[in-house]
Tab-separated table of C-alpha atoms and ligand atoms in Angstrom:
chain	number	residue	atom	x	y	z
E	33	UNK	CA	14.079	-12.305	9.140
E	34	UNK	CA	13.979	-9.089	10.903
E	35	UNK	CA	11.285	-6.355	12.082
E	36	UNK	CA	11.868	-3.091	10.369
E	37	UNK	CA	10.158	0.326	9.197
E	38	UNK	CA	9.507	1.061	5.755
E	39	UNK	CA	9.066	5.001	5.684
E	40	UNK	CA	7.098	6.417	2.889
E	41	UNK	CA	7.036	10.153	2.005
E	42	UNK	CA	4.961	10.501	-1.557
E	43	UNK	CA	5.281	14.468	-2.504
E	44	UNK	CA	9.054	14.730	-2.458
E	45	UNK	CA	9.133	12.360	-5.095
E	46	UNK	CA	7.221	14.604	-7.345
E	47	UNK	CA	9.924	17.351	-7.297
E	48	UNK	CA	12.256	16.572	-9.967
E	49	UNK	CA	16.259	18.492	-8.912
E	50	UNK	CA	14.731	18.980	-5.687
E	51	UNK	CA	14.360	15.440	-4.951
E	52	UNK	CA	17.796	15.140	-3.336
E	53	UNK	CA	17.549	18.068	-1.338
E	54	UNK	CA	13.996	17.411	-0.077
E	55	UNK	CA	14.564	13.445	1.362
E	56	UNK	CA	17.970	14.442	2.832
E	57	UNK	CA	15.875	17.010	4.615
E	58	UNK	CA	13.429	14.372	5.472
E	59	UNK	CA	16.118	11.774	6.594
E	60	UNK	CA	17.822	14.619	8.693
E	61	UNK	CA	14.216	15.509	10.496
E	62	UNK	CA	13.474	11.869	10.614
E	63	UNK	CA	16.975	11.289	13.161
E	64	UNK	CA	16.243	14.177	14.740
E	65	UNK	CA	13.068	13.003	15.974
E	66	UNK	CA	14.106	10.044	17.077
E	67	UNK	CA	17.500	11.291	18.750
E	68	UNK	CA	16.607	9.803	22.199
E	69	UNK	CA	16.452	6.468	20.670
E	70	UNK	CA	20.085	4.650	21.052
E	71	UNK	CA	20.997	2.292	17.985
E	72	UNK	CA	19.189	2.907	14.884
E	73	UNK	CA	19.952	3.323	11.445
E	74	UNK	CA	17.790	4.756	8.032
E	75	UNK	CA	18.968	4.566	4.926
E	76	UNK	CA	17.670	4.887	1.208
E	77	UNK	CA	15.811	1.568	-0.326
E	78	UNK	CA	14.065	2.428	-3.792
E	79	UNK	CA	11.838	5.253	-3.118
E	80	UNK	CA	11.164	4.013	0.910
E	81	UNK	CA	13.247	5.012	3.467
E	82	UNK	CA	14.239	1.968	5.883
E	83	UNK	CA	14.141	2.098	9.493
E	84	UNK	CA	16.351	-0.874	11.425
E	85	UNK	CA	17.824	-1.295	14.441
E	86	UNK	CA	20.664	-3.263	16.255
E	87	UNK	CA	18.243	-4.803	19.056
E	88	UNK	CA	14.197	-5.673	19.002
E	89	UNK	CA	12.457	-3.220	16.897
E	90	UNK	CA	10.116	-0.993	19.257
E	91	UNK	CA	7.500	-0.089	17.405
E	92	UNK	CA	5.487	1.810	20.206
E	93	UNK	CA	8.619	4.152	20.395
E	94	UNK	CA	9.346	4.347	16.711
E	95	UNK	CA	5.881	4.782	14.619
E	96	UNK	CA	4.390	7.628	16.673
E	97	UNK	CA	7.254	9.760	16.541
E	98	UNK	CA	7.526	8.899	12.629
E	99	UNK	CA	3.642	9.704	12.262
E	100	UNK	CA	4.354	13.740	12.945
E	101	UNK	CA	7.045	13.867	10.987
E	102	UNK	CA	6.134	16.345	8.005
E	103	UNK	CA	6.643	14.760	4.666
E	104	UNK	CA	5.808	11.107	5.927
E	105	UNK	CA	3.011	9.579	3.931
E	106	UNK	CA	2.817	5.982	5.705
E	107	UNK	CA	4.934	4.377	8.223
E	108	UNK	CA	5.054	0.379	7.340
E	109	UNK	CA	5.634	-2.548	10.200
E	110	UNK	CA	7.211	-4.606	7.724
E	111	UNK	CA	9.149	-7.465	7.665
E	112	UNK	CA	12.541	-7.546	6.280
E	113	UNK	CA	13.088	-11.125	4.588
E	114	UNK	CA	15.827	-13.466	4.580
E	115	UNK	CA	16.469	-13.792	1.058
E	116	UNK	CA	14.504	-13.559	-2.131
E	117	UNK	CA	12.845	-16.995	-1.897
E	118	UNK	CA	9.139	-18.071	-1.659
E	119	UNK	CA	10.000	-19.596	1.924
E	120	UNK	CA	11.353	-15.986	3.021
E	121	UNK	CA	8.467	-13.922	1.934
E	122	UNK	CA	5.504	-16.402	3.246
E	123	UNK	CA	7.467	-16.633	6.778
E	124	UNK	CA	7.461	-12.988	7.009
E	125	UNK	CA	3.725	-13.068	5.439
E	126	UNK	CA	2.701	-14.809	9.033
E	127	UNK	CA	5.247	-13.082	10.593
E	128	UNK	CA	3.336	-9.852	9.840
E	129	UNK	CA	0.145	-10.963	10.639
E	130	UNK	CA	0.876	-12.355	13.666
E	131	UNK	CA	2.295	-8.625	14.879
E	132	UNK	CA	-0.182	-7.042	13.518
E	133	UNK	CA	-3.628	-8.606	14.524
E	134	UNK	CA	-2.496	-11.556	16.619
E	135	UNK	CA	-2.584	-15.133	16.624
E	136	UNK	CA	-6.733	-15.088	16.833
E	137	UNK	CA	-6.731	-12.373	13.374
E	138	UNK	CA	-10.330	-12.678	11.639
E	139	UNK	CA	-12.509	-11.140	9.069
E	140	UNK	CA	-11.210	-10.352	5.403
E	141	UNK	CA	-7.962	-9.778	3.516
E	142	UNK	CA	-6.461	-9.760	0.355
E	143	UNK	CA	-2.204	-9.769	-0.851
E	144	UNK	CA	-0.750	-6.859	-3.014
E	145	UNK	CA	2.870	-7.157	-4.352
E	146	UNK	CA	5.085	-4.578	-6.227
E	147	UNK	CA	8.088	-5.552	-8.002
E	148	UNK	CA	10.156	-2.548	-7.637
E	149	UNK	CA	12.856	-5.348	-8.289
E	150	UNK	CA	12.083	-7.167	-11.254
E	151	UNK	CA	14.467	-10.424	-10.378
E	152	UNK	CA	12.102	-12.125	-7.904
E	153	UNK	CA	11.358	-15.598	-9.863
E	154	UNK	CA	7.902	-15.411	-9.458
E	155	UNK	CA	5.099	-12.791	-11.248
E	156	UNK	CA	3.351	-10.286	-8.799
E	157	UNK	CA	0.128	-11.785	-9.616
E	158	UNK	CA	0.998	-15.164	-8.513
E	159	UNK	CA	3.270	-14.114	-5.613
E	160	UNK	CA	0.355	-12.762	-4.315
E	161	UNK	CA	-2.226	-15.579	-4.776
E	162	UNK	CA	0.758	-18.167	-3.069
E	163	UNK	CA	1.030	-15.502	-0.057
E	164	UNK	CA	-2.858	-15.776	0.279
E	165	UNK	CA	-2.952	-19.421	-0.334
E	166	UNK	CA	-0.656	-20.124	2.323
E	167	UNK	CA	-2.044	-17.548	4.557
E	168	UNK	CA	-5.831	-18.928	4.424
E	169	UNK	CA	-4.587	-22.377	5.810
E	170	UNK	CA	-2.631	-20.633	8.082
E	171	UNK	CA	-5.472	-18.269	9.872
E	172	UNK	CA	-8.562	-20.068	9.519
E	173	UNK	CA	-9.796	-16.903	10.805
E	174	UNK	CA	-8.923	-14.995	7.396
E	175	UNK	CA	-11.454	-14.975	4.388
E	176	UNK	CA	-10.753	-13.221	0.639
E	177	UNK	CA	-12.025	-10.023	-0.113
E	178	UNK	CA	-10.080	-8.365	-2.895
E	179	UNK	CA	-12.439	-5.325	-3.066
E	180	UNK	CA	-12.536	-4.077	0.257
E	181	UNK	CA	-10.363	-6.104	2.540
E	182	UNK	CA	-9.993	-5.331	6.090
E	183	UNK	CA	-6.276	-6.230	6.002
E	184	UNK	CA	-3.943	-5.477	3.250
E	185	UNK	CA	-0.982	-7.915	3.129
E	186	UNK	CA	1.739	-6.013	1.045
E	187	UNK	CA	4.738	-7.772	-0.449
E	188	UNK	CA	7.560	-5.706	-1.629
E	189	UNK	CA	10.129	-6.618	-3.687
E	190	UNK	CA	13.097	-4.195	-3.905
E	191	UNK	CA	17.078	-4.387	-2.727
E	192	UNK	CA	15.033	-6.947	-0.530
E	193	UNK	CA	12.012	-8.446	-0.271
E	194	UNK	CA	9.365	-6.825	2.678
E	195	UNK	CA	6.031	-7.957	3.861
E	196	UNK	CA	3.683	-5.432	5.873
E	197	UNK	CA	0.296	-6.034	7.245
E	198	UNK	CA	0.079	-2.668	8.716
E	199	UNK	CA	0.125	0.466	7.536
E	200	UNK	CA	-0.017	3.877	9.711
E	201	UNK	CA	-0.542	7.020	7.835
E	202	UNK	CA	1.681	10.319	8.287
E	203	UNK	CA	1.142	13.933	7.866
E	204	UNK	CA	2.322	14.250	4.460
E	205	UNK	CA	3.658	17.374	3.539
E	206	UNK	CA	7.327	18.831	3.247
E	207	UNK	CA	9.987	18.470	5.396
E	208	UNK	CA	9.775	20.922	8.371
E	209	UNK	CA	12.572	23.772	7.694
E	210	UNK	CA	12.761	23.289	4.201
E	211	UNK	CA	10.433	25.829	2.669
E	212	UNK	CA	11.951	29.224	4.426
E	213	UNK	CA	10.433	31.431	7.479
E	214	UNK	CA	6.972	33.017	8.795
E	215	UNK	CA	5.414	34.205	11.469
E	216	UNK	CA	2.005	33.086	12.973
E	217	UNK	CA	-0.144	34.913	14.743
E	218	UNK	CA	-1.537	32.216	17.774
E	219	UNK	CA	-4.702	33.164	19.849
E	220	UNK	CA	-5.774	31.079	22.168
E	221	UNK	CA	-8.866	30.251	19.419
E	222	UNK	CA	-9.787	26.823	17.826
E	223	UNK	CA	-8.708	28.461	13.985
E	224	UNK	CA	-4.568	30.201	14.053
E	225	UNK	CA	-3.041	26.556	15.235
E	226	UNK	CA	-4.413	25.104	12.530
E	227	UNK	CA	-3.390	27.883	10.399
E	228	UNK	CA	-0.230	27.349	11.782
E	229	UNK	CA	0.107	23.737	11.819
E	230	UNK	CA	-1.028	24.013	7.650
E	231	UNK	CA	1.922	26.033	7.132
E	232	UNK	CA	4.574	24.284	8.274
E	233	UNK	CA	3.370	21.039	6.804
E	234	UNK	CA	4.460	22.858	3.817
E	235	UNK	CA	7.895	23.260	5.301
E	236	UNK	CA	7.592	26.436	6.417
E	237	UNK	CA	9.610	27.212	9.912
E	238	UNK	CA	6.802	28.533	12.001
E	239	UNK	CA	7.842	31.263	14.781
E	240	UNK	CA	4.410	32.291	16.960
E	241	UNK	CA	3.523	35.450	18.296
E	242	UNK	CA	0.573	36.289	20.338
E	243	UNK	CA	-0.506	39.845	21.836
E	244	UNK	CA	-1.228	39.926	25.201
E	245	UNK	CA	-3.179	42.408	27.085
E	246	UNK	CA	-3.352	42.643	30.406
E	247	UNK	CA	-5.012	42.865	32.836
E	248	UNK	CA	-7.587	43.099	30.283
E	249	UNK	CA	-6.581	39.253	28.883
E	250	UNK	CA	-5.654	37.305	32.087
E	251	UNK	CA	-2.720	35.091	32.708
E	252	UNK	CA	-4.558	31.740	32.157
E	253	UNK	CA	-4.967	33.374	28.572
E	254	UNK	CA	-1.148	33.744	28.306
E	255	UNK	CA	-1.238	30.028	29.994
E	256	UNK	CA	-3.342	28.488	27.060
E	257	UNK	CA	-1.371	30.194	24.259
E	258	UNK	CA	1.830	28.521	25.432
E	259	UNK	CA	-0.198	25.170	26.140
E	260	UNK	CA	-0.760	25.849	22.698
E	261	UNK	CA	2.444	25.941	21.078
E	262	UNK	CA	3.608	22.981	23.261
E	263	UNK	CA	1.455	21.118	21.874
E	264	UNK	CA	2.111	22.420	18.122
E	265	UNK	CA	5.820	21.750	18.836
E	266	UNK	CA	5.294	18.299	18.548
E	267	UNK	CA	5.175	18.531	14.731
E	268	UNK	CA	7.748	21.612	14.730
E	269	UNK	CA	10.356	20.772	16.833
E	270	UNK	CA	12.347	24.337	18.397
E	271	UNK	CA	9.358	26.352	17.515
E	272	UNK	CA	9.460	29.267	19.696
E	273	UNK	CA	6.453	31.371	20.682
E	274	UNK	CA	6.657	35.284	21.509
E	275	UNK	CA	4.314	36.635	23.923
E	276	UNK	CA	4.025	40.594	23.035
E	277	UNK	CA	3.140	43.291	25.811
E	278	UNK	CA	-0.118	44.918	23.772
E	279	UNK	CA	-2.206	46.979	26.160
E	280	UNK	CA	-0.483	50.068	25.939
E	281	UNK	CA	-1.467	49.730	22.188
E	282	UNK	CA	-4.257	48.699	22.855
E	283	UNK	CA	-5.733	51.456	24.936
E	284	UNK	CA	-3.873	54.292	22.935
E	285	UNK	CA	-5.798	53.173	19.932
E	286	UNK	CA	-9.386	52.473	22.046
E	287	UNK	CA	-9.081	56.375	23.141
E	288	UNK	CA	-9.010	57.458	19.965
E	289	UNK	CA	-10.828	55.496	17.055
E	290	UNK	CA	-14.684	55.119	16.739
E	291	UNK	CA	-15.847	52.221	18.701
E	292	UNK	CA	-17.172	50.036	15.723
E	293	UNK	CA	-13.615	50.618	13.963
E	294	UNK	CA	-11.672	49.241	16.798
E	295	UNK	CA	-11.416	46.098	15.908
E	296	UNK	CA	-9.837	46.837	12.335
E	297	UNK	CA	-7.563	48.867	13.788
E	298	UNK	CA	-6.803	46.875	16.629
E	299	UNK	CA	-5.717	43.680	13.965
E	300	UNK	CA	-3.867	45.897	11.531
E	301	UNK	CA	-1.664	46.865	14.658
E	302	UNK	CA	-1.235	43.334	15.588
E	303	UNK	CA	-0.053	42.476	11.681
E	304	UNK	CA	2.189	45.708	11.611
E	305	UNK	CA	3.704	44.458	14.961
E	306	UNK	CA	4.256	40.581	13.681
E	307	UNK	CA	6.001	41.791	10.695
E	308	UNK	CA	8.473	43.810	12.873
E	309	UNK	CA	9.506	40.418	14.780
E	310	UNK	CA	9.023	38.353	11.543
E	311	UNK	CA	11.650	41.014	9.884
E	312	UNK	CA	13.670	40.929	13.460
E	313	UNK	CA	13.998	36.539	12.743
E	314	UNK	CA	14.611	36.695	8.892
E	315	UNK	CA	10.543	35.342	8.616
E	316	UNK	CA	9.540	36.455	4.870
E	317	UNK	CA	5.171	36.292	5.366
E	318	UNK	CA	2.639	36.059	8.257
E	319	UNK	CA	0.369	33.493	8.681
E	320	UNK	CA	-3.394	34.193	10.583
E	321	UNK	CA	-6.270	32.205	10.864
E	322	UNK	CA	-8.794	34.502	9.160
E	323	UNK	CA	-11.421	32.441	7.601
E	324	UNK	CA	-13.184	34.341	5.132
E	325	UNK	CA	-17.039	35.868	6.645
E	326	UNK	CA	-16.537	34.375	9.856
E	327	UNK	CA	-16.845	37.270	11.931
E	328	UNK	CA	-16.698	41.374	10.500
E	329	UNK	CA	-13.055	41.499	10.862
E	330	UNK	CA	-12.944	38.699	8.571
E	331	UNK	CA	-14.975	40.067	5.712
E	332	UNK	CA	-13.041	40.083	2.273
E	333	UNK	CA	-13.906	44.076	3.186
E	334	UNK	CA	-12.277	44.256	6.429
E	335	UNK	CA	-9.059	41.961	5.356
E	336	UNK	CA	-8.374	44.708	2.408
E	337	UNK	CA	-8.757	46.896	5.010
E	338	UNK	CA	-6.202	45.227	7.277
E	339	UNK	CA	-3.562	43.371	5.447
E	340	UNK	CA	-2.054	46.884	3.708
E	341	UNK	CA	-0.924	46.715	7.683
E	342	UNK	CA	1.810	44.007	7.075
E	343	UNK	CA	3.951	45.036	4.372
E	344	UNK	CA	4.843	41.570	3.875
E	345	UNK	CA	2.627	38.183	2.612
E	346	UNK	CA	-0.241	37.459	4.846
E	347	UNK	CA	-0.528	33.604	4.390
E	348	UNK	CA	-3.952	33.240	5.251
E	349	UNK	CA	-4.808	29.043	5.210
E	350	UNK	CA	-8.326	28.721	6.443
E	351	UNK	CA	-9.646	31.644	4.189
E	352	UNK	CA	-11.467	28.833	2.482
E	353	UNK	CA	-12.113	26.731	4.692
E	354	UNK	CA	-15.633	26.197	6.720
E	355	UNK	CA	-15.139	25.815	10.184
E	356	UNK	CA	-16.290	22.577	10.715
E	357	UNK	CA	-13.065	21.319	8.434
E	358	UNK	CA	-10.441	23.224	10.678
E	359	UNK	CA	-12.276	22.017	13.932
E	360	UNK	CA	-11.798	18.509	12.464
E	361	UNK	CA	-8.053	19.595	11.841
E	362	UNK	CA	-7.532	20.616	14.903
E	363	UNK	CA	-8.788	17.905	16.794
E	364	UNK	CA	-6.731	15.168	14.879
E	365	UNK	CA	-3.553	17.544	15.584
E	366	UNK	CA	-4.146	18.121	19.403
E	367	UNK	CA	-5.184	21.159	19.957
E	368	UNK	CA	-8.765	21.317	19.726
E	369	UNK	CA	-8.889	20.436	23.734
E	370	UNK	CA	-6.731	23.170	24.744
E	371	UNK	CA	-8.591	26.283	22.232
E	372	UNK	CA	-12.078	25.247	24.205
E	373	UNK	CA	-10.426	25.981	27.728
E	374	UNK	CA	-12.800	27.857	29.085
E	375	UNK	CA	-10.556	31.193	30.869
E	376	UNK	CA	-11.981	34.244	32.411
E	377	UNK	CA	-11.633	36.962	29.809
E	378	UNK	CA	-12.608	40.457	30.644
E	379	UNK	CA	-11.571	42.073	27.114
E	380	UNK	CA	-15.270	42.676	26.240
E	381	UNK	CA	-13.999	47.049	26.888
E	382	UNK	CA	-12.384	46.129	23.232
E	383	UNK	CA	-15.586	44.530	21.556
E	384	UNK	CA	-17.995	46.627	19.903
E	385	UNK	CA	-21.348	45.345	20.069
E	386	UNK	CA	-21.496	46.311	16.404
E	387	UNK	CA	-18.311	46.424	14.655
E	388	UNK	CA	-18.451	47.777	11.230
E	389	UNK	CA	-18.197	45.108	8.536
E	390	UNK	CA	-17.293	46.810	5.097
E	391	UNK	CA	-14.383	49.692	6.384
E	392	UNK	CA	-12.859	51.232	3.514
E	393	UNK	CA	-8.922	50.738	3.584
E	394	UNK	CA	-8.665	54.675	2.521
E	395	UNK	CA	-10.331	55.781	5.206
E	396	UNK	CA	-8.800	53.255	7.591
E	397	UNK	CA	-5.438	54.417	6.208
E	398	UNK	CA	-5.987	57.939	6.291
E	399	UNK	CA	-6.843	58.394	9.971
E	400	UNK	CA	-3.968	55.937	10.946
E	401	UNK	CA	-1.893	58.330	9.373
E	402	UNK	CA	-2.704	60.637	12.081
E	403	UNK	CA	-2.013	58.352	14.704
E	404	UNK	CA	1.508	59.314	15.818
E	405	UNK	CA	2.566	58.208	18.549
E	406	UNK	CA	1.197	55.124	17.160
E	407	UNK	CA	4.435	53.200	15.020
E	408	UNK	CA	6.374	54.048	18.040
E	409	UNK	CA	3.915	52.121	20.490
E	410	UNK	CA	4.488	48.944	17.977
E	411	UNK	CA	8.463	49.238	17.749
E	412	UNK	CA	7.920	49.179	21.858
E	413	UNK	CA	5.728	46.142	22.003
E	414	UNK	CA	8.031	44.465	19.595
E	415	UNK	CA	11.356	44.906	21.290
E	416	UNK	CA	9.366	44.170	24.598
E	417	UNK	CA	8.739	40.686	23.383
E	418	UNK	CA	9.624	37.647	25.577
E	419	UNK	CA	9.930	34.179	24.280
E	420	UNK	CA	7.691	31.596	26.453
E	421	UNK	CA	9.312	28.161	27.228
E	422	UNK	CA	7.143	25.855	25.538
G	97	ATP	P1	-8.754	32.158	16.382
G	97	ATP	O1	-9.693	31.010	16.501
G	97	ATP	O2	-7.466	31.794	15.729
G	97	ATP	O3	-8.588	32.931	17.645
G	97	ATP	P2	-10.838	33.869	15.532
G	97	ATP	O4	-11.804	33.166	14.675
G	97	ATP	O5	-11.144	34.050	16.975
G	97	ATP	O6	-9.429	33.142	15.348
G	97	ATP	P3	-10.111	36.676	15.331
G	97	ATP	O7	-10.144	36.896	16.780
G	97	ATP	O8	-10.794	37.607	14.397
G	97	ATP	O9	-10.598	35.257	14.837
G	97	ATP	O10	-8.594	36.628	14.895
G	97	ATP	C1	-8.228	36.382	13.585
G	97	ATP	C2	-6.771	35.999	13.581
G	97	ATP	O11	-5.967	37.075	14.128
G	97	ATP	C3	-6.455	34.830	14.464
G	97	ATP	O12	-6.668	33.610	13.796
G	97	ATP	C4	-5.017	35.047	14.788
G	97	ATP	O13	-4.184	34.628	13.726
G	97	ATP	C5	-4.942	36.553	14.909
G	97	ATP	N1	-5.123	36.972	16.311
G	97	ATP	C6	-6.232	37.413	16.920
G	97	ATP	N2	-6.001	37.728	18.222
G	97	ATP	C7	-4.694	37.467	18.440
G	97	ATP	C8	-3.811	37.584	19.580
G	97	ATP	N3	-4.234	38.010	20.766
G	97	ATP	N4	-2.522	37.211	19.416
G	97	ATP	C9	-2.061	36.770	18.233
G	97	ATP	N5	-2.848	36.658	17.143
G	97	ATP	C10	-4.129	36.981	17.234
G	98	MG	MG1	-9.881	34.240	18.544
């Protein structure tokens, strides 16, 4: 008997020729995580992937750096029996239990099998009604509830046989790095590392950019942004984050477009700028957190307006999304905390008290057009870009 991980990652399964590709990507990111850990081993076991190790298993090492995994739908404490025998699987039924909830466990439970392995002498039905059997006189605690149990004891019969009271649930997804490049725009706001984080759960290689402007932004700002991204990086290991100089921009365009336009202008030079770098690390879209009606530069209006900007995909994950849902996102990933930093931010010269909310991309375009010095000010922010240590 032996404690062990069962890994489970439900998408990839879906994805017919890709299958192979996708769970050796997941296998690779998987070690890769885990890299500080000495002697371990994961390997293939119907569907699962299986976690063991040479010593004591340490779960408090193991599951949380599993859980951020992309493309892991439920980590398992399981129990690795023996052999195939009734004696086997009820052992590591208490087994289970007992690492789970404790000698003292109470309240309600009921026993699930699945017979991936169809050579197991006994039917599901009835290994499941001896596991609870023998677990009732075992925890006089325990009581049946097969409708809404508070503890699920699963039995699963494959190459081996594995018992699991436990069950942690992942971030689902795709494997991080298997779905090609983007770029994300990162503020320091509650909304672009969620938009972020929602894109690389699809596999997507996140690089971040953020425009800073100073002294008009101040450093603490700059500080929060790469707080940020640390924090992100948990879930996208290497991400790197580009701070770009922006205030020359900035005030070139402030001097000359009407006060109520700047902000349209202000975000279609930010896109225009992203895509350069994006280009500059073989990125294919941008990603922004633009949630549609939100504020007037997020009007379906003023994002016509701005994405012509980009010349590339604007990925755009929260358009749908009210905000209450991404603040809910973006507490479970970490982030929330840092977004609500209060800092001292003086850029209120940039805000119009009343920013137009319907600008027409033609018009928009046309006096751009006229802007010239204006693609050479972006070519210069983007090649002044410095990459913050996260
Ligand atoms: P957030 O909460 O992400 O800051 P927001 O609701 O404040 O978004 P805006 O300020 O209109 O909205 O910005 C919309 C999007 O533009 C942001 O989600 C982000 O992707 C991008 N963006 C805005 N300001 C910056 C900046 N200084 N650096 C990088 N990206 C930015
Ligand atoms: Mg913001």
């Amino acid at each position: 008997m032996k404690d062990v991980l069962l890994i489970k990652y439900g998408e990839i399964a879906l994805r017919g020729d890709n299958r192979a590709l996708f769970e050796k990507a997941l296998i690779y990111n998987i070690r890769a995580a885990l890299t500080r850990y000495g002697n371990f081993w994961v390997t293939k076991e119907q569907g699962r992937f299986l976690l063991e190790t040479e010593s004591d298993m340490d779960y408090s090492y193991f599951i949380p750096r599993l859980l951020d995994v992309f493309g892991v739908v439920g980590v398992c404490a399981a129990v690795k029996c023996d052999g195939k025998s009734m004696e086997s699987v009820l052992a590591a039924a208490e087994r289970s239990v007992l690492a789970g909830y404790g000698e003292g466990v109470s309240g309600t439970f009921k026993v699930e099998t699945r017979r991936a392995d169809k050579s197991f002498p006994m039917g599901g039905n009835d290994l499941s009604a001896a596991v609870g059997e023998f677990l009732l006189g075992r925890f006089p605690g325990l009581r049946v509830d097969v409708r809404e149990p508070e503890m699920t004891v699963r039995v699963e019969i494959r190459t081996r046989a594995y018992v699991y009271a436990r069950e942690f649930p992942g971030q689902r997804g795709l494997p991080y790095g298997s779905g090609g490049k983007a770029a994300a725009l990162l503020s320091g706001g509650i909304d672009s590392p969620v938009a972020a984080y929602l894109t690389a759960r699809r596999g997507v290689t996140i690089e971040c950019v953020y425009f800073h402007s100073p002294p008009f932004v101040s450093e603490r700002a700059k500080e929060k942004v790469r707080d940020i991204g640390g924090a992100l990086s948990r879930f996208m290991p290497g991400l790197r984050l580009y701070a770009v100089p922006f205030t020359e921009t900035q005030l070139y365009l402030k001097e000359r477009v009407a006060r109520e336009r700047l902000t349209t202008f202000l975000k279609r030079a930010m896109l225009s700028c992203a895509a350069v770098i994006a280009r500059r690390s073989g990125a294919l879209a941008l990603v922004t957190g633009d949630s549609i009606g939100q504020v007037a530069s997020q009007t379906l209006e003023s994002i016509n307006a701005i994405d012509s900007a980009a010349g590339m995909p604007v990925i755009r994950p929260l358009a749908a999304m009210d905000k209450n849902e991404t603040t809910a996102i973006a507490e479970r990933i970490g982030t929330y905390e840092i977004s609500i930093r209060p800092y001292e931010d003086c850029c209120t010269v940039f805000v119009a008290e009343h920013p137009e909310t319907k600008p027409k991309r033609g018009v928009i375009e046309a006096i751009e057009g006229g802007l010239a010095e204006l693609p050479g000010l972006i070519e210069n922010a983007a090649a002044g870009a410095e990459i913050l240590e996260l």
